[in-house]
Amino acid sequence: MSQRGRTNQLLYQAELLLEQAAVATRDEHAVARRMAGEEGALALMELALASLIEECAASARWPEGSWRERLATPPTPVAEIEQLRSLQAQPDSWLSQLVADITRLHEEGGAARREEGQARGDSLIIAAAANAPLAERLATAVSAMKALLSHLRESNVEW
């Protein structure tokens, strides 16, 4: 499978997990199932981001490195990576939020959270846009990354 195909596959799998996590059930494992689906989708999004950066790195013939290193300090300037860096620098962007969620995923507490209203049985939850549930942020990131992919790939074609 090509790197491009792998990126597409990872995004599709993240979408599938998010859809599965959104299915409401009322059993004793419902919250744990939702949290597992969200964190699984987030892990796939990290892999998709790494795969996208690898697509750019391969055409630029960069040496091996982690996606974080390549995004933070690219070995040589590449327009596609600079676009991603610019997007990440905007605190309210989907990429900035995705990277923050990925960082939380690797921390002790993880990224998924129990929703207090649902834990008590209430269906009334008020959330600020900046504190949107993880599943919503991930769905936004999947859609935004898919929209950005064709543009980045178009400009990353070697002539």
Coordinates of N, CA, C and O in Angstrom, one line a residue:
M1 N 0.9 -1.2 0.0 CA 0.0 0.0 0.0 C 0.9 1.2 0.0 O 1.9 1.3 0.7
S2 N 0.5 2.2 -0.8 CA 1.3 3.5 -0.8 C 1.0 4.3 0.5 O 0.1 4.0 1.2
Q3 N 1.9 5.2 0.7 CA 1.7 6.1 1.9 C 0.4 6.9 1.7 O -0.3 7.1 2.7
R4 N 0.1 7.3 0.6 CA -1.2 8.0 0.3 C -2.4 7.1 0.7 O -3.3 7.6 1.3
G5 N -2.3 5.9 0.2 CA -3.4 4.9 0.5 C -3.5 4.7 2.0 O -4.6 4.6 2.6
R6 N -2.3 4.6 2.7 CA -2.3 4.4 4.1 C -3.0 5.6 4.9 O -3.8 5.4 5.8
T7 N -2.7 6.8 4.5 CA -3.3 8.0 5.1 C -4.8 7.9 4.9 O -5.5 8.1 5.9
N8 N -5.2 7.6 3.7 CA -6.7 7.5 3.5 C -7.3 6.4 4.3 O -8.4 6.6 4.9
Q9 N -6.7 5.3 4.4 CA -7.2 4.2 5.2 C -7.3 4.6 6.7 O -8.3 4.3 7.3
L10 N -6.3 5.2 7.2 CA -6.4 5.6 8.6 C -7.5 6.6 8.9 O -8.2 6.5 9.9
L11 N -7.7 7.5 8.0 CA -8.8 8.5 8.2 C -10.2 7.8 8.1 O -11.1 8.1 8.9
Y12 N -10.3 6.8 7.2 CA -11.5 6.1 7.1 C -11.8 5.3 8.4 O -12.9 5.2 8.9
Q13 N -10.8 4.6 8.9 CA -10.9 3.8 10.1 C -11.2 4.7 11.3 O -12.0 4.3 12.2
A14 N -10.7 5.9 11.4 CA -11.0 6.8 12.5 C -12.5 7.2 12.4 O -13.2 7.3 13.4
E15 N -13.0 7.5 11.2 CA -14.4 7.8 11.0 C -15.3 6.6 11.5 O -16.3 6.8 12.1
L16 N -14.9 5.4 11.1 CA -15.7 4.2 11.5 C -15.7 4.1 13.1 O -16.8 3.9 13.6
L17 N -14.6 4.3 13.7 CA -14.6 4.3 15.2 C -15.4 5.4 15.8 O -16.1 5.1 16.8
L18 N -15.4 6.6 15.2 CA -16.2 7.6 15.8 C -17.7 7.3 15.6 O -18.5 7.6 16.5
E19 N -18.1 6.8 14.5 CA -19.5 6.4 14.2 C -19.9 5.4 15.3 O -21.0 5.4 15.8
Q20 N -19.0 4.4 15.5 CA -19.3 3.3 16.4 C -19.5 3.9 17.9 O -20.3 3.5 18.6
A21 N -18.6 4.8 18.2 CA -18.6 5.4 19.6 C -19.8 6.2 19.8 O -20.3 6.4 20.9
A22 N -20.4 6.7 18.7 CA -21.6 7.6 18.8 C -22.9 6.8 19.0 O -23.9 7.4 19.4
V23 N -22.8 5.5 18.8 CA -24.1 4.7 19.0 C -24.4 4.7 20.5 O -23.6 4.2 21.3
A24 N -25.5 5.2 20.8 CA -25.9 5.3 22.2 C -26.5 4.0 22.7 O -27.4 3.4 22.1
T25 N -25.9 3.5 23.8 CA -26.4 2.3 24.4 C -26.6 2.6 25.9 O -26.1 3.6 26.4
R26 N -27.4 1.9 26.6 CA -27.7 2.2 28.0 C -27.2 1.0 28.9 O -27.9 0.8 29.9
D27 N -26.1 0.4 28.5 CA -25.6 -0.7 29.4 C -24.5 -0.1 30.3 O -24.1 1.1 30.2
E28 N -24.1 -0.9 31.2 CA -23.1 -0.5 32.2 C -21.7 -0.1 31.6 O -20.9 0.5 32.2
H29 N -21.5 -0.5 30.3 CA -20.2 -0.3 29.7 C -20.3 0.8 28.6 O -19.3 1.1 27.9
A30 N -21.4 1.5 28.5 CA -21.6 2.5 27.5 C -20.6 3.6 27.5 O -20.0 4.0 26.5
V31 N -20.3 4.2 28.7 CA -19.3 5.3 28.8 C -17.9 4.8 28.4 O -17.2 5.4 27.7
A32 N -17.6 3.6 28.9 CA -16.2 3.1 28.6 C -16.1 2.8 27.1 O -15.0 3.0 26.5
R33 N -17.2 2.3 26.5 CA -17.1 2.0 25.1 C -17.0 3.3 24.3 O -16.2 3.3 23.3
R34 N -17.7 4.3 24.7 CA -17.6 5.6 24.0 C -16.1 6.2 24.1 O -15.5 6.6 23.2
M35 N -15.6 6.1 25.4 CA -14.3 6.6 25.6 C -13.2 5.8 24.8 O -12.3 6.4 24.2
A36 N -13.4 4.5 24.8 CA -12.4 3.7 24.0 C -12.5 4.0 22.5 O -11.5 4.1 21.8
G37 N -13.7 4.2 22.0 CA -13.9 4.6 20.6 C -13.2 5.9 20.3 O -12.6 6.1 19.2
E38 N -13.4 6.9 21.2 CA -12.8 8.2 20.9 C -11.3 8.1 21.0 O -10.6 8.7 20.1
E39 N -10.8 7.4 22.0 CA -9.3 7.4 22.1 C -8.7 6.5 20.9 O -7.6 6.8 20.4
G40 N -9.4 5.5 20.5 CA -9.0 4.7 19.4 C -8.9 5.6 18.1 O -8.0 5.5 17.3
A41 N -10.0 6.4 17.9 CA -10.1 7.2 16.7 C -9.0 8.3 16.8 O -8.3 8.6 15.8
L42 N -8.7 8.8 18.0 CA -7.6 9.8 18.2 C -6.3 9.2 17.8 O -5.4 9.8 17.2
A43 N -6.0 7.9 18.3 CA -4.8 7.3 17.9 C -4.6 7.1 16.4 O -3.5 7.3 15.9
L44 N -5.7 6.7 15.8 CA -5.7 6.6 14.3 C -5.4 7.9 13.6 O -4.8 8.0 12.6
M45 N -6.0 9.0 14.2 CA -5.7 10.3 13.7 C -4.3 10.7 13.8 O -3.7 11.4 12.9
E46 N -3.7 10.3 14.9 CA -2.2 10.6 15.1 C -1.4 9.8 14.0 O -0.5 10.4 13.3
L47 N -1.8 8.6 13.7 CA -1.2 7.8 12.7 C -1.4 8.4 11.3 O -0.5 8.5 10.5
A48 N -2.6 9.0 11.1 CA -2.9 9.6 9.8 C -2.1 10.9 9.6 O -1.6 11.1 8.5
L49 N -2.0 11.7 10.7 CA -1.2 12.9 10.6 C 0.3 12.5 10.3 O 0.9 13.1 9.5
A50 N 0.8 11.5 11.0 CA 2.2 11.0 10.8 C 2.3 10.6 9.3 O 3.3 10.8 8.7
S51 N 1.3 9.9 8.8 CA 1.4 9.4 7.4 C 1.4 10.5 6.4 O 2.1 10.5 5.4
L52 N 0.5 11.5 6.7 CA 0.5 12.7 5.8 C 1.8 13.4 5.8 O 2.3 13.8 4.7
I53 N 2.4 13.6 6.9 CA 3.7 14.2 7.0 C 4.8 13.4 6.3 O 5.7 13.9 5.6
E54 N 4.7 12.1 6.4 CA 5.6 11.2 5.7 C 5.5 11.3 4.2 O 6.4 11.2 3.5
E55 N 4.2 11.5 3.7 CA 4.0 11.7 2.3 C 4.9 12.9 1.8 O 5.5 12.8 0.8
C56 N 4.8 14.0 2.6 CA 5.6 15.2 2.2 C 7.1 14.9 2.4 O 7.9 15.4 1.5
A57 N 7.4 14.3 3.5 CA 8.9 14.0 3.7 C 9.5 13.1 2.7 O 10.7 13.3 2.3
A58 N 8.7 12.2 2.2 CA 9.3 11.3 1.1 C 9.6 12.0 -0.1 O 10.7 11.8 -0.7
S59 N 8.8 12.9 -0.6 CA 9.0 13.7 -1.8 C 10.2 14.7 -1.6 O 10.9 15.0 -2.5
A60 N 10.4 15.1 -0.3 CA 11.4 16.1 0.0 C 12.7 15.3 0.3 O 13.8 16.0 0.5
R61 N 12.7 14.0 0.4 CA 13.8 13.2 0.7 C 14.4 13.6 2.1 O 15.7 13.7 2.2
W62 N 13.6 13.7 3.1 CA 14.0 14.1 4.4 C 14.6 12.8 5.1 O 14.1 11.7 4.8
P63 N 15.5 13.0 6.0 CA 16.0 11.8 6.8 C 14.8 11.4 7.8 O 13.8 12.1 8.0
E64 N 15.0 10.2 8.4 CA 14.0 9.7 9.3 C 13.8 10.6 10.5 O 14.7 11.4 10.9
G65 N 12.6 10.7 11.0 CA 12.3 11.5 12.1 C 10.8 11.3 12.5 O 10.0 10.8 11.7
S66 N 10.5 11.8 13.7 CA 9.1 11.6 14.2 C 8.3 12.7 13.5 O 8.8 13.8 13.1
W67 N 7.0 12.5 13.5 CA 6.1 13.5 12.9 C 6.2 14.8 13.7 O 6.1 15.9 13.1
R68 N 6.3 14.8 15.0 CA 6.4 16.0 15.8 C 7.7 16.8 15.4 O 7.6 18.0 15.3
E69 N 8.8 16.1 15.3 CA 10.1 16.8 15.0 C 9.9 17.4 13.6 O 10.4 18.6 13.4
R70 N 9.4 16.7 12.6 CA 9.3 17.2 11.3 C 8.3 18.4 11.2 O 8.6 19.3 10.4
L71 N 7.3 18.4 12.0 CA 6.4 19.5 12.0 C 6.9 20.7 12.7 O 6.8 21.8 12.3
A72 N 7.7 20.4 13.8 CA 8.2 21.5 14.6 C 9.4 22.2 13.9 O 9.5 23.4 13.8
T73 N 10.3 21.4 13.4 CA 11.5 21.9 12.7 C 11.9 21.0 11.5 O 12.7 20.1 11.6
P74 N 11.2 21.3 10.4 CA 11.5 20.6 9.2 C 12.9 20.7 8.8 O 13.5 21.8 8.9
P75 N 13.5 19.6 8.3 CA 14.9 19.6 7.8 C 15.2 20.7 6.7 O 16.2 21.3 6.7
T76 N 14.2 20.8 5.8 CA 14.3 21.8 4.7 C 12.8 22.3 4.6 O 11.9 21.6 4.8
P77 N 12.7 23.5 4.1 CA 11.4 24.1 4.0 C 10.6 23.4 2.8 O 11.1 23.2 1.8
V78 N 9.4 23.0 3.1 CA 8.5 22.4 2.2 C 7.1 23.1 2.3 O 6.6 23.2 3.5
A79 N 6.6 23.6 1.3 CA 5.3 24.4 1.3 C 4.2 23.7 2.0 O 3.5 24.3 2.8
E80 N 4.0 22.4 1.8 CA 2.9 21.6 2.4 C 3.1 21.6 4.0 O 2.1 21.7 4.7
I81 N 4.3 21.4 4.4 CA 4.6 21.3 5.8 C 4.4 22.7 6.4 O 3.9 22.9 7.5
E82 N 4.8 23.7 5.7 CA 4.7 25.1 6.2 C 3.2 25.5 6.4 O 2.8 26.2 7.3
Q83 N 2.3 24.9 5.5 CA 0.9 25.1 5.6 C 0.4 24.5 6.9 O -0.4 25.1 7.6
L84 N 0.9 23.3 7.2 CA 0.5 22.6 8.4 C 1.0 23.3 9.6 O 0.2 23.5 10.6
R85 N 2.2 23.8 9.5 CA 2.8 24.6 10.7 C 2.0 25.8 10.9 O 1.7 26.2 12.1
S86 N 1.6 26.5 9.9 CA 0.8 27.7 10.0 C -0.6 27.4 10.6 O -1.0 28.1 11.5
L87 N -1.2 26.3 10.2 CA -2.4 25.9 10.8 C -2.3 25.5 12.2 O -3.2 25.9 13.1
Q88 N -1.3 24.8 12.6 CA -1.1 24.4 14.0 C -0.8 25.6 14.9 O -1.2 25.6 16.0
A89 N -0.2 26.7 14.3 CA 0.1 27.9 15.1 C -1.2 28.7 15.5 O -1.2 29.5 16.4
Q90 N -2.3 28.4 14.8 CA -3.6 29.1 15.2 C -4.3 28.3 16.3 O -4.7 27.1 16.1
P91 N -4.4 28.8 17.5 CA -4.9 28.1 18.6 C -6.3 27.4 18.5 O -6.5 26.4 19.0
D92 N -7.1 28.0 17.7 CA -8.5 27.5 17.5 C -8.6 26.6 16.3 O -9.7 26.1 16.0
S93 N -7.5 26.3 15.6 CA -7.6 25.5 14.4 C -7.8 24.0 14.8 O -7.4 23.6 15.9
W94 N -8.3 23.3 13.8 CA -8.5 21.8 14.1 C -7.2 21.1 14.3 O -7.1 20.2 15.1
L95 N -6.1 21.6 13.6 CA -4.8 20.9 13.8 C -4.2 21.2 15.2 O -3.7 20.3 15.8
S96 N -4.4 22.4 15.6 CA -3.9 22.8 16.9 C -4.6 22.0 18.0 O -4.0 21.4 18.9
Q97 N -5.9 21.8 17.9 CA -6.7 21.1 18.8 C -6.4 19.6 18.8 O -6.3 18.9 19.8
L98 N -6.2 19.1 17.5 CA -5.8 17.7 17.4 C -4.5 17.4 18.0 O -4.4 16.4 18.8
V99 N -3.5 18.2 17.8 CA -2.2 18.0 18.4 C -2.3 18.0 20.0 O -1.7 17.2 20.7
A100 N -3.1 18.9 20.5 CA -3.3 19.0 21.9 C -4.0 17.7 22.5 O -3.6 17.2 23.5
D101 N -5.0 17.3 21.7 CA -5.6 16.0 22.1 C -4.7 14.8 22.0 O -4.7 14.0 22.9
I102 N -3.8 14.8 21.0 CA -2.8 13.7 20.9 C -1.9 13.7 22.1 O -1.5 12.7 22.7
T103 N -1.5 14.9 22.5 CA -0.6 15.1 23.7 C -1.3 14.5 24.9 O -0.7 13.7 25.7
R104 N -2.6 14.8 25.1 CA -3.3 14.3 26.2 C -3.5 12.8 26.2 O -3.5 12.1 27.2
L105 N -3.6 12.3 25.0 CA -3.8 10.8 24.8 C -2.6 10.1 25.4 O -2.7 9.0 26.0
H106 N -1.4 10.7 25.3 CA -0.2 10.0 25.8 C 0.1 10.3 27.2 O 1.1 9.8 27.8
E107 N -0.7 11.1 27.9 CA -0.6 11.4 29.3 C -1.3 10.4 30.1 O -2.1 9.6 29.6
E108 N -1.1 10.4 31.4 CA -1.6 9.4 32.3 C -3.2 9.4 32.3 O -3.8 8.3 32.3
G109 N -3.8 10.5 32.2 CA -5.3 10.6 32.2 C -6.0 10.3 30.9 O -7.2 10.1 30.9
G110 N -5.2 10.3 29.8 CA -5.8 10.0 28.5 C -6.5 11.2 28.0 O -6.6 12.3 28.6
A111 N -7.2 11.1 26.8 CA -7.9 12.2 26.2 C -9.4 12.2 26.4 O -10.0 13.2 26.5
A112 N -10.0 11.0 26.4 CA -11.4 10.9 26.5 C -11.8 11.2 28.0 O -11.1 10.9 28.9
R113 N -13.0 11.8 28.1 CA -13.4 12.2 29.5 C -14.9 11.7 29.7 O -15.6 11.6 28.7
R114 N -15.2 11.4 30.9 CA -16.6 11.1 31.2 C -17.3 12.4 31.2 O -16.9 13.5 31.6
E115 N -18.5 12.4 30.7 CA -19.4 13.5 30.6 C -20.3 13.5 31.9 O -21.1 12.6 32.0
E116 N -20.0 14.4 32.8 CA -20.7 14.4 34.1 C -22.2 14.3 34.0 O -22.8 13.5 34.8
G117 N -22.8 15.0 33.1 CA -24.3 15.0 33.0 C -24.8 13.6 32.6 O -25.7 13.1 33.2
Q118 N -24.0 12.9 31.8 CA -24.4 11.6 31.3 C -24.1 10.6 32.5 O -24.8 9.6 32.6
A119 N -23.1 10.8 33.2 CA -22.8 9.9 34.3 C -23.8 9.9 35.4 O -24.1 8.9 36.0
R120 N -24.5 11.1 35.6 CA -25.6 11.2 36.6 C -26.9 10.8 36.0 O -27.9 10.6 36.7
G121 N -27.0 10.6 34.6 CA -28.2 10.3 34.0 C -28.9 11.5 33.4 O -30.0 11.3 32.8
D122 N -28.4 12.7 33.6 CA -29.0 13.9 33.0 C -28.8 13.9 31.5 O -27.8 13.4 31.1
S123 N -29.6 14.5 30.8 CA -29.4 14.6 29.3 C -29.1 16.1 29.0 O -28.9 16.4 27.9
L124 N -29.0 16.9 30.0 CA -28.7 18.3 29.8 C -27.3 18.6 30.1 O -26.8 18.6 31.2
I125 N -26.5 18.9 29.0 CA -25.1 19.2 29.1 C -24.9 20.5 28.3 O -25.3 20.6 27.2
I126 N -24.3 21.4 29.0 CA -24.0 22.7 28.3 C -22.5 22.8 28.2 O -21.8 22.7 29.1
A127 N -22.1 22.9 26.9 CA -20.6 23.0 26.7 C -20.3 24.2 25.8 O -21.0 24.5 24.9
A128 N -19.2 24.8 26.2 CA -18.7 25.9 25.3 C -18.1 25.3 24.1 O -17.6 24.2 24.1
A129 N -18.0 26.1 23.0 CA -17.5 25.6 21.7 C -16.0 25.2 21.9 O -15.6 24.3 21.3
A130 N -15.3 25.9 22.7 CA -13.9 25.6 22.9 C -13.7 24.3 23.7 O -12.7 23.7 23.6
N131 N -14.7 23.9 24.4 CA -14.7 22.6 25.2 C -15.6 21.6 24.5 O -16.2 20.8 25.3
A132 N -15.6 21.6 23.2 CA -16.5 20.6 22.5 C -16.0 19.2 22.9 O -14.8 19.0 23.2
P133 N -16.9 18.2 23.0 CA -16.5 16.9 23.3 C -15.5 16.4 22.3 O -15.4 16.8 21.1
L134 N -14.7 15.4 22.7 CA -13.6 14.9 21.9 C -14.1 14.3 20.6 O -13.5 14.6 19.6
A135 N -15.2 13.6 20.6 CA -15.8 13.1 19.4 C -16.1 14.2 18.4 O -15.8 14.0 17.2
E136 N -16.6 15.3 18.8 CA -16.9 16.4 17.9 C -15.6 17.0 17.3 O -15.5 17.3 16.1
R137 N -14.6 17.2 18.2 CA -13.3 17.7 17.7 C -12.7 16.8 16.7 O -12.1 17.2 15.7
L138 N -12.8 15.5 17.0 CA -12.2 14.5 16.0 C -12.9 14.5 14.7 O -12.3 14.4 13.7
A139 N -14.3 14.5 14.8 CA -15.0 14.6 13.5 C -14.7 15.8 12.7 O -14.5 15.7 11.5
T140 N -14.5 16.9 13.3 CA -14.1 18.1 12.6 C -12.7 17.9 12.0 O -12.4 18.3 10.9
A141 N -11.8 17.3 12.8 CA -10.4 17.1 12.3 C -10.4 16.2 11.1 O -9.6 16.4 10.2
V142 N -11.2 15.1 11.2 CA -11.2 14.2 10.0 C -11.7 14.9 8.8 O -11.1 14.8 7.7
S143 N -12.8 15.6 8.9 CA -13.3 16.3 7.7 C -12.3 17.4 7.2 O -12.1 17.5 6.0
A144 N -11.7 18.1 8.1 CA -10.8 19.1 7.7 C -9.5 18.5 7.1 O -9.0 19.1 6.1
M145 N -9.1 17.4 7.6 CA -7.9 16.8 7.0 C -8.2 16.2 5.7 O -7.4 16.4 4.7
K146 N -9.3 15.6 5.5 CA -9.7 15.1 4.2 C -9.8 16.3 3.2 O -9.4 16.1 2.0
A147 N -10.4 17.4 3.6 CA -10.5 18.5 2.7 C -9.1 19.1 2.3 O -8.9 19.5 1.2
L148 N -8.2 19.1 3.2 CA -6.9 19.6 3.0 C -6.0 18.7 2.2 O -5.1 19.1 1.5
L149 N -6.2 17.4 2.3 CA -5.4 16.4 1.6 C -5.2 16.6 0.1 O -4.1 16.6 -0.4
S150 N -6.3 16.8 -0.6 CA -6.2 17.0 -2.0 C -5.4 18.2 -2.4 O -4.6 18.2 -3.3
H151 N -5.6 19.3 -1.6 CA -4.8 20.5 -1.9 C -3.3 20.3 -1.6 O -2.5 20.6 -2.4
L152 N -3.0 19.6 -0.5 CA -1.6 19.4 -0.2 C -1.0 18.4 -1.2 O 0.2 18.6 -1.6
R153 N -1.7 17.4 -1.6 CA -1.2 16.4 -2.5 C -1.0 17.0 -3.9 O -0.1 16.7 -4.6
E154 N -1.9 17.9 -4.3 CA -1.8 18.5 -5.6 C -0.5 19.4 -5.7 O 0.2 19.4 -6.7
S155 N -0.2 20.1 -4.6 CA 1.0 20.9 -4.6 C 2.3 20.1 -4.3 O 3.4 20.6 -4.5
N156 N 2.1 18.9 -3.9 CA 3.3 18.0 -3.6 C 3.7 17.1 -4.7 O 4.5 16.2 -4.6
V157 N 3.1 17.3 -5.9 CA 3.4 16.4 -7.0 C 4.7 16.9 -7.6 O 5.0 18.1 -7.9
E158 N 5.6 15.9 -7.8 CA 6.9 16.2 -8.5 C 6.7 16.4 -10.0 O 6.1 15.6 -10.6
W159 N 7.4 17.4 -10.6 CA 7.2 17.6 -12.0 C 8.3 16.9 -12.7 O 9.4 16.7 -12.6

